[in-house]
mmCIF file of C-alpha atoms in Angstrom:
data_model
loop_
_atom_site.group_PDB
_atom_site.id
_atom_site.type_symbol
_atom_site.label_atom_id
_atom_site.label_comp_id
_atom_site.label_asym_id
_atom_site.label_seq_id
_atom_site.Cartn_x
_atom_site.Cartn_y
_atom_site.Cartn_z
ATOM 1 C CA UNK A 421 -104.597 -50.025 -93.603
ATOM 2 C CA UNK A 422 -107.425 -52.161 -92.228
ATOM 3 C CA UNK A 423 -108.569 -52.160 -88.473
ATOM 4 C CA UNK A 424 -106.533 -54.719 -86.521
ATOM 5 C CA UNK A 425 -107.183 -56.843 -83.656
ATOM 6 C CA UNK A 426 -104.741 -56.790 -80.934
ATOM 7 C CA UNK A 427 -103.851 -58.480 -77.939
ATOM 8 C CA UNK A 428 -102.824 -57.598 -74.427
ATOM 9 C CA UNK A 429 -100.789 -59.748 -72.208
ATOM 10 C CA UNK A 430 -99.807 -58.194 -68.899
ATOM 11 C CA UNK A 431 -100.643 -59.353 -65.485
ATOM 12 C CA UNK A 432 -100.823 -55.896 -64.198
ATOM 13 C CA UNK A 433 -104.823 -55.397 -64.450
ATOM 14 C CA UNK A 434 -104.565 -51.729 -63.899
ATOM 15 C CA UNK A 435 -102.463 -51.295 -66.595
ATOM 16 C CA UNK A 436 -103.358 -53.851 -69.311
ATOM 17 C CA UNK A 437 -107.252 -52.218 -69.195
ATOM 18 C CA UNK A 438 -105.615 -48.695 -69.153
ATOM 19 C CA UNK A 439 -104.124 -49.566 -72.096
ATOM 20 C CA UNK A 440 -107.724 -51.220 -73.165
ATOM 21 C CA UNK A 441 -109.378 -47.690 -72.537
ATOM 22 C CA UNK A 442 -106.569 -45.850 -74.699
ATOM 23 C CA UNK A 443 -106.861 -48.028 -77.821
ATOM 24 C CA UNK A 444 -110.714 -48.007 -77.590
ATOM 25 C CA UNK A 445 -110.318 -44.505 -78.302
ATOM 26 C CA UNK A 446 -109.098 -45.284 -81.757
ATOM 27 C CA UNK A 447 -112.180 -47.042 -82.923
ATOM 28 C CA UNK A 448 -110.744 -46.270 -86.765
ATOM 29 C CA UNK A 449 -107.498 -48.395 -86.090
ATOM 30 C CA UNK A 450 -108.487 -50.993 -84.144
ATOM 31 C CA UNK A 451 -110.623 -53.907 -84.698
ATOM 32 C CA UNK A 452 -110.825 -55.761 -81.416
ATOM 33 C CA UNK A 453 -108.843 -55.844 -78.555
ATOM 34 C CA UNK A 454 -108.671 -58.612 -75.978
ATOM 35 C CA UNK A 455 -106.974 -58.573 -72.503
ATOM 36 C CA UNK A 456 -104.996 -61.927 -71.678
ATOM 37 C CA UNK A 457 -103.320 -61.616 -67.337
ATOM 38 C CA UNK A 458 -100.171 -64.228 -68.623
ATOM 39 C CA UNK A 459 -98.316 -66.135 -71.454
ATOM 40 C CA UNK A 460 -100.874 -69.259 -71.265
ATOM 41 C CA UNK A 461 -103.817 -67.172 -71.606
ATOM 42 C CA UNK A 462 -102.621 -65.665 -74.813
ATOM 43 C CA UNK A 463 -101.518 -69.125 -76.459
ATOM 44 C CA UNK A 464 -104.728 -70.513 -75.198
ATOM 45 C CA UNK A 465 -106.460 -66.869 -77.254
ATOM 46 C CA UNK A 466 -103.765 -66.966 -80.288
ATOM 47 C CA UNK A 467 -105.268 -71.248 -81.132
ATOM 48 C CA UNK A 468 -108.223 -69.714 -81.617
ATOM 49 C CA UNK A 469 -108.562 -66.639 -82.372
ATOM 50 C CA UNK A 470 -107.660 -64.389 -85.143
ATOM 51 C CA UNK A 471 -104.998 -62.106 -83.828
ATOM 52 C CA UNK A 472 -102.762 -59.098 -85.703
ATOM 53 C CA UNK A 473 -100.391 -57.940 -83.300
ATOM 54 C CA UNK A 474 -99.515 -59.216 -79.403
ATOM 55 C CA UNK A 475 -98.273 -56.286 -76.816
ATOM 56 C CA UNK A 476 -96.290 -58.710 -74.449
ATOM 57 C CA UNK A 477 -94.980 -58.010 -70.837
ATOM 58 C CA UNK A 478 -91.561 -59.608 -70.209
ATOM 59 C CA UNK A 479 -91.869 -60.385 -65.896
ATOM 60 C CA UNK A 480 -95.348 -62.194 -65.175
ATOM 61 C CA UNK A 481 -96.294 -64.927 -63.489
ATOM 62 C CA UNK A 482 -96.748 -68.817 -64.440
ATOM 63 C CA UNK A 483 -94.441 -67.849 -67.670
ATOM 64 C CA UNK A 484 -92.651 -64.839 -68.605
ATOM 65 C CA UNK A 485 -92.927 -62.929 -72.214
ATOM 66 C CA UNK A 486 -90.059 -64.483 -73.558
ATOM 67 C CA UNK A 487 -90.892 -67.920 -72.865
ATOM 68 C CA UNK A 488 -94.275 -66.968 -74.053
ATOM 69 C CA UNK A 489 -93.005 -65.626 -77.549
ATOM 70 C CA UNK A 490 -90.954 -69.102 -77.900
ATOM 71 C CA UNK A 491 -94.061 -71.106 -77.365
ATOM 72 C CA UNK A 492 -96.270 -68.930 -79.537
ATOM 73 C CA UNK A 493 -93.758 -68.814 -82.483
ATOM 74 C CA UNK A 494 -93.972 -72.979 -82.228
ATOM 75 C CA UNK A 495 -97.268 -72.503 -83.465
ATOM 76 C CA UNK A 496 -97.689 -69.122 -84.996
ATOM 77 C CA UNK A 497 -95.015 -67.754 -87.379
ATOM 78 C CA UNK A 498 -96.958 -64.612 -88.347
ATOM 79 C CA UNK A 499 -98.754 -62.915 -85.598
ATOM 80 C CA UNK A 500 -96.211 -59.596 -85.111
ATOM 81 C CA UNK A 501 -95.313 -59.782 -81.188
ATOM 82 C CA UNK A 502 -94.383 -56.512 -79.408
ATOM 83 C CA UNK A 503 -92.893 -56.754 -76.132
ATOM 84 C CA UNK A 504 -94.051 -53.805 -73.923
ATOM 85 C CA UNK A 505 -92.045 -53.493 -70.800
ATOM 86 C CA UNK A 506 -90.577 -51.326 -67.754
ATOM 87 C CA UNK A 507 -87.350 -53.456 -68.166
ATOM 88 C CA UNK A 508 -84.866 -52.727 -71.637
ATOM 89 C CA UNK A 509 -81.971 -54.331 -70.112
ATOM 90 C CA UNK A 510 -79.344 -56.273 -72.962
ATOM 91 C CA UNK A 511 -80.170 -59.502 -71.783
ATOM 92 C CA UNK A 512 -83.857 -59.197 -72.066
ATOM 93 C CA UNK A 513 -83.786 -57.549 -75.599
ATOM 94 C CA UNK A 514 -81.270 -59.785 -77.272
ATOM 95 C CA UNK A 515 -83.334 -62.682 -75.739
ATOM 96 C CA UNK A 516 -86.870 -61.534 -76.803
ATOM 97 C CA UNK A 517 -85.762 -61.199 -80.708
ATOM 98 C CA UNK A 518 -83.707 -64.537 -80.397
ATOM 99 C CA UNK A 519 -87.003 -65.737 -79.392
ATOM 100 C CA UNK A 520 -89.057 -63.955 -82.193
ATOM 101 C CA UNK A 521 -90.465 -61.178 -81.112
ATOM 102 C CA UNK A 522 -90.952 -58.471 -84.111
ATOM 103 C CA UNK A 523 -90.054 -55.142 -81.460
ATOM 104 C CA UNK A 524 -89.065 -54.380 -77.873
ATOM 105 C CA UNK A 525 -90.429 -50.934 -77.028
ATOM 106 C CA UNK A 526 -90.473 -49.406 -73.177
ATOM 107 C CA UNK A 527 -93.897 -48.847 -71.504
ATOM 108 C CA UNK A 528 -93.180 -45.000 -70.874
ATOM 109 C CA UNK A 529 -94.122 -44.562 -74.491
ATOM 110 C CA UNK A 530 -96.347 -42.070 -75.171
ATOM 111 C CA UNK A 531 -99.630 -43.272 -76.626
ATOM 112 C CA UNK A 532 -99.322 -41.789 -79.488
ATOM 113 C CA UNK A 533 -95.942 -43.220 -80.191
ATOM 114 C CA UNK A 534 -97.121 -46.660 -79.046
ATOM 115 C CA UNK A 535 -99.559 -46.867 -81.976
ATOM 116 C CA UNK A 536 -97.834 -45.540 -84.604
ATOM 117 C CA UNK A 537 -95.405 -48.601 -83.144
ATOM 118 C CA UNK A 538 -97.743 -51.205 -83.743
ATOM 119 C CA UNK A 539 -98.684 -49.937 -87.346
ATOM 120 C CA UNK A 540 -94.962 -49.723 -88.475
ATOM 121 C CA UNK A 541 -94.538 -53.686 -86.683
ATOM 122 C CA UNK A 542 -97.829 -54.944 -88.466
ATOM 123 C CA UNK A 543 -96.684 -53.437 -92.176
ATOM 124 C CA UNK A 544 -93.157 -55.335 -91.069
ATOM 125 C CA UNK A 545 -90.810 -53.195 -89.952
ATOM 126 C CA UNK A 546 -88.860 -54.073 -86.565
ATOM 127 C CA UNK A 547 -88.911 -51.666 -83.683
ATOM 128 C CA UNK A 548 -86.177 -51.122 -80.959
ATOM 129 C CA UNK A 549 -87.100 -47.868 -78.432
ATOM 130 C CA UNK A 550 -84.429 -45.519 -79.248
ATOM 131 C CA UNK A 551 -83.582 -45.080 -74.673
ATOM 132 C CA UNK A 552 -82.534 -48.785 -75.013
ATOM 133 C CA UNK A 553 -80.364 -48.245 -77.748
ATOM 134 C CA UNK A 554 -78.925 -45.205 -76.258
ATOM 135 C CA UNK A 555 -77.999 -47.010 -73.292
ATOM 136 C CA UNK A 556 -76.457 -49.911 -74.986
ATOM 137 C CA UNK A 557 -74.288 -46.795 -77.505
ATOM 138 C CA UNK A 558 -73.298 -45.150 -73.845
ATOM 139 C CA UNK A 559 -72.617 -48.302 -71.682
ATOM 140 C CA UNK A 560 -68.608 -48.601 -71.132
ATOM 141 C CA UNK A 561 -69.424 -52.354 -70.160
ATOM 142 C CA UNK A 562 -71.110 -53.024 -73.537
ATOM 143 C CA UNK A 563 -68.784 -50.939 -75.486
ATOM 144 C CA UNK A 564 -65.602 -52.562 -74.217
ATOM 145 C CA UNK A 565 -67.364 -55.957 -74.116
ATOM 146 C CA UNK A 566 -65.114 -58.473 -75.817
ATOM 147 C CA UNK A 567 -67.108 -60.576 -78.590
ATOM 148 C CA UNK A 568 -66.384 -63.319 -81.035
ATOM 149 C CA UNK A 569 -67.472 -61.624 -83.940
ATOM 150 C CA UNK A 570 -68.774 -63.530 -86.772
ATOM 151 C CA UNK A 571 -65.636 -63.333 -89.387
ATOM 152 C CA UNK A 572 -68.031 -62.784 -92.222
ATOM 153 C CA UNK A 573 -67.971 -59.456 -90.642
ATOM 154 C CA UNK A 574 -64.952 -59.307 -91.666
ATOM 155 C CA UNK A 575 -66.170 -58.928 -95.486
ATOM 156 C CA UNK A 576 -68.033 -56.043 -95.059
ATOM 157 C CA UNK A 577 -66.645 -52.790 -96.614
ATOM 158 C CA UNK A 578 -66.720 -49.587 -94.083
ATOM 159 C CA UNK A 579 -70.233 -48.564 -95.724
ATOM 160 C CA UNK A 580 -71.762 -51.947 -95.247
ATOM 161 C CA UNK A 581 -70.666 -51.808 -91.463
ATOM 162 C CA UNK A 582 -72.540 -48.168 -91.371
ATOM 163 C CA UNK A 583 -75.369 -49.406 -92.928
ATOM 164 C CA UNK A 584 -75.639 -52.192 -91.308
ATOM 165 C CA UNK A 585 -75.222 -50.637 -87.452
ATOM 166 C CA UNK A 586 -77.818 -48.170 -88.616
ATOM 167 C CA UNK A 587 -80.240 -51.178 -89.211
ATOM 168 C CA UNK A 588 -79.893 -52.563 -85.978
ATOM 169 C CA UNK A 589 -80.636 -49.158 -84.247
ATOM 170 C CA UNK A 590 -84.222 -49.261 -85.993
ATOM 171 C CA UNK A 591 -83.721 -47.592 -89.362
ATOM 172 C CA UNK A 592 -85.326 -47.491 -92.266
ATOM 173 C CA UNK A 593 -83.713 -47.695 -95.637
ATOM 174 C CA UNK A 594 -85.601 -44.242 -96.171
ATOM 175 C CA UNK A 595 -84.003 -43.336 -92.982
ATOM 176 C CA UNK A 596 -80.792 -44.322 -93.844
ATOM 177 C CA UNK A 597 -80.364 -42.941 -97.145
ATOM 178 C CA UNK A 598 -81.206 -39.763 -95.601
ATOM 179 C CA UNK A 599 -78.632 -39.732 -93.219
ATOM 180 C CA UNK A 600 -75.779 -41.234 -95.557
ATOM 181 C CA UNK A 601 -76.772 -38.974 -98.356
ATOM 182 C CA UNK A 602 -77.456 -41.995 -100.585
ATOM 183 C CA UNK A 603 -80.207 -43.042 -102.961
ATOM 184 C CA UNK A 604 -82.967 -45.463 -101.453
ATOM 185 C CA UNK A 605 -81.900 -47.566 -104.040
ATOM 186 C CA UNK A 606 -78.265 -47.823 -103.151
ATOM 187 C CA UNK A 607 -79.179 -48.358 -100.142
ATOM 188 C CA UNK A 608 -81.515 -51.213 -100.972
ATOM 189 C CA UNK A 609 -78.464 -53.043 -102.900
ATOM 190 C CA UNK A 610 -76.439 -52.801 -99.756
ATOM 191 C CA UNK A 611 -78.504 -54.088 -97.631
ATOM 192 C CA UNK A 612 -78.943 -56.838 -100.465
ATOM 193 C CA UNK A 613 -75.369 -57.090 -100.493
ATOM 194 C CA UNK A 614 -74.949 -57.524 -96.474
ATOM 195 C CA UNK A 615 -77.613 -60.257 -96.115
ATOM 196 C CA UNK A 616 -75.547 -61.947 -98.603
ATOM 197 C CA UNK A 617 -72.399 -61.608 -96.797
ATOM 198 C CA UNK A 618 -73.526 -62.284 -93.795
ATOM 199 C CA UNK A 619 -76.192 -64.914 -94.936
ATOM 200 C CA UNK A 620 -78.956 -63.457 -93.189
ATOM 201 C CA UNK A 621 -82.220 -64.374 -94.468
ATOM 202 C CA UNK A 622 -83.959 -60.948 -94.074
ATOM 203 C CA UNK A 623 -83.512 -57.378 -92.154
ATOM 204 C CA UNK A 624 -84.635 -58.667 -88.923
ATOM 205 C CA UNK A 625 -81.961 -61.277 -89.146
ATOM 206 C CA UNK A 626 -79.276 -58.730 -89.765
ATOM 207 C CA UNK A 627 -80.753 -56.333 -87.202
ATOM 208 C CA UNK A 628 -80.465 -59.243 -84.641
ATOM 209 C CA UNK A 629 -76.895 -59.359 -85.617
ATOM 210 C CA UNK A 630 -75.969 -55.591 -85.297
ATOM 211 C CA UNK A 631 -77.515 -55.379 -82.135
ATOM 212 C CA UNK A 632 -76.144 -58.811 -80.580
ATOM 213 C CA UNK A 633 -71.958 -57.738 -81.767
ATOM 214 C CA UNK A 634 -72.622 -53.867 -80.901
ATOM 215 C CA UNK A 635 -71.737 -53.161 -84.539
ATOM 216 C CA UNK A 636 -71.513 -49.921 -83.665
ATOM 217 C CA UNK A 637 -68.192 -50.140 -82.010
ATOM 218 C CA UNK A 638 -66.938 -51.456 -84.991
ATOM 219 C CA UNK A 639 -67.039 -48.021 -86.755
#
């Protein structure tokens, strides 16, 4: 994979050129990396110049992340947008991928972890930290939640609704087909099969989905 060029936005100096120092470490995987203190900065950076993948903070000043991510994706469909933050409540998620952010990861990742992250994001995949899925799986008030489920839901066999409340906790089809004891492949035509049901236009769209109706507690 080539060296990519990433950008910070955080208005916590401290820790947006802590984060600088760490990823200047990896001179192998990273091109450039610019620092941006809030949300207009890095549209201001993103018109002009040529940027891989965004680590965004979700509370700062003048505009938050999420706003941020809206404004960006008005402009810039294909930049893969990581929100980095101390907060993983529901709210915040759900809103941050309705917005178009490509992962949602918590800033007590290890550093390690954080750039394995952003290669996974950049080749495409979609990234929720595993604590904030945890929480949601062991919160009575989200499991007991009341939702209007989509009724296309309703078309899914049991093994579609597995598959497709493993995809919103993160997992690959590799991933899942170890854990179901399936092929890749059969995997690949359920997922097929799902988006068709459910008319999602691609994985992120369906992960969206599991996580917003708790699929999960549909199992």
């Amino acid at each position: 994979m080539r060296k990519l060029n990433l950008l910070i936005v955080d208005d916590q100096n401290l820790f947006a050129k802590s984060l600088k120092i760490v990823f200047d470490a990896y001179p192998d995987d990273f091109e450039s990396i610019i620092v941006a203190e809030n949300g207009y900065k890095a549209i201001d950076i993103l018109k002009e110049a040529s940027v891989d993948v965004v680590l965004m903070d979700v509370w700062m000043p003048e505009i938050d992340g999420i706003k941020a991510v809206s404004m960006i994706r008005d402009f810039n469909k294909t930049t893969k947008i990581i929100m980095l933050s101390t907060y993983g409540y529901d709210k915040y998620v759900r809103s941050a991928l309705k917005t178009g952010a490509d992962a949602y990861l918590l800033k007590d990742i290890s550093p390690d972890e954080l750039i394995s992250s952003i290669k996974r994001v950049f080749k495409g995949q979609k990234i929720i930290s595993r604590e904030i899925l945890e929480h949601q799986e062991g919160n009575p008030d989200t499991k007991n939640q009341k939702l209007d489920y989509p009724k296309a839901l309703d078309t899914l066999v049991q093994r579609e609704k597995e598959i497709l409340a493993l995809i919103g906790k993160g997992y690959s089809n590799e991933e899942i087909a170890d854990k179901l004891c399936l092929s890749e492949h059969t995997v690949r035509n359920y997922v097929s099969s799902i988006n068709s049901k459910l008319e999602t236009r691609n994985r992120f769209e369906a992960m969206r989905l599991a996580i917003e109706y708790n699929i999960g507690s549909l199992l």
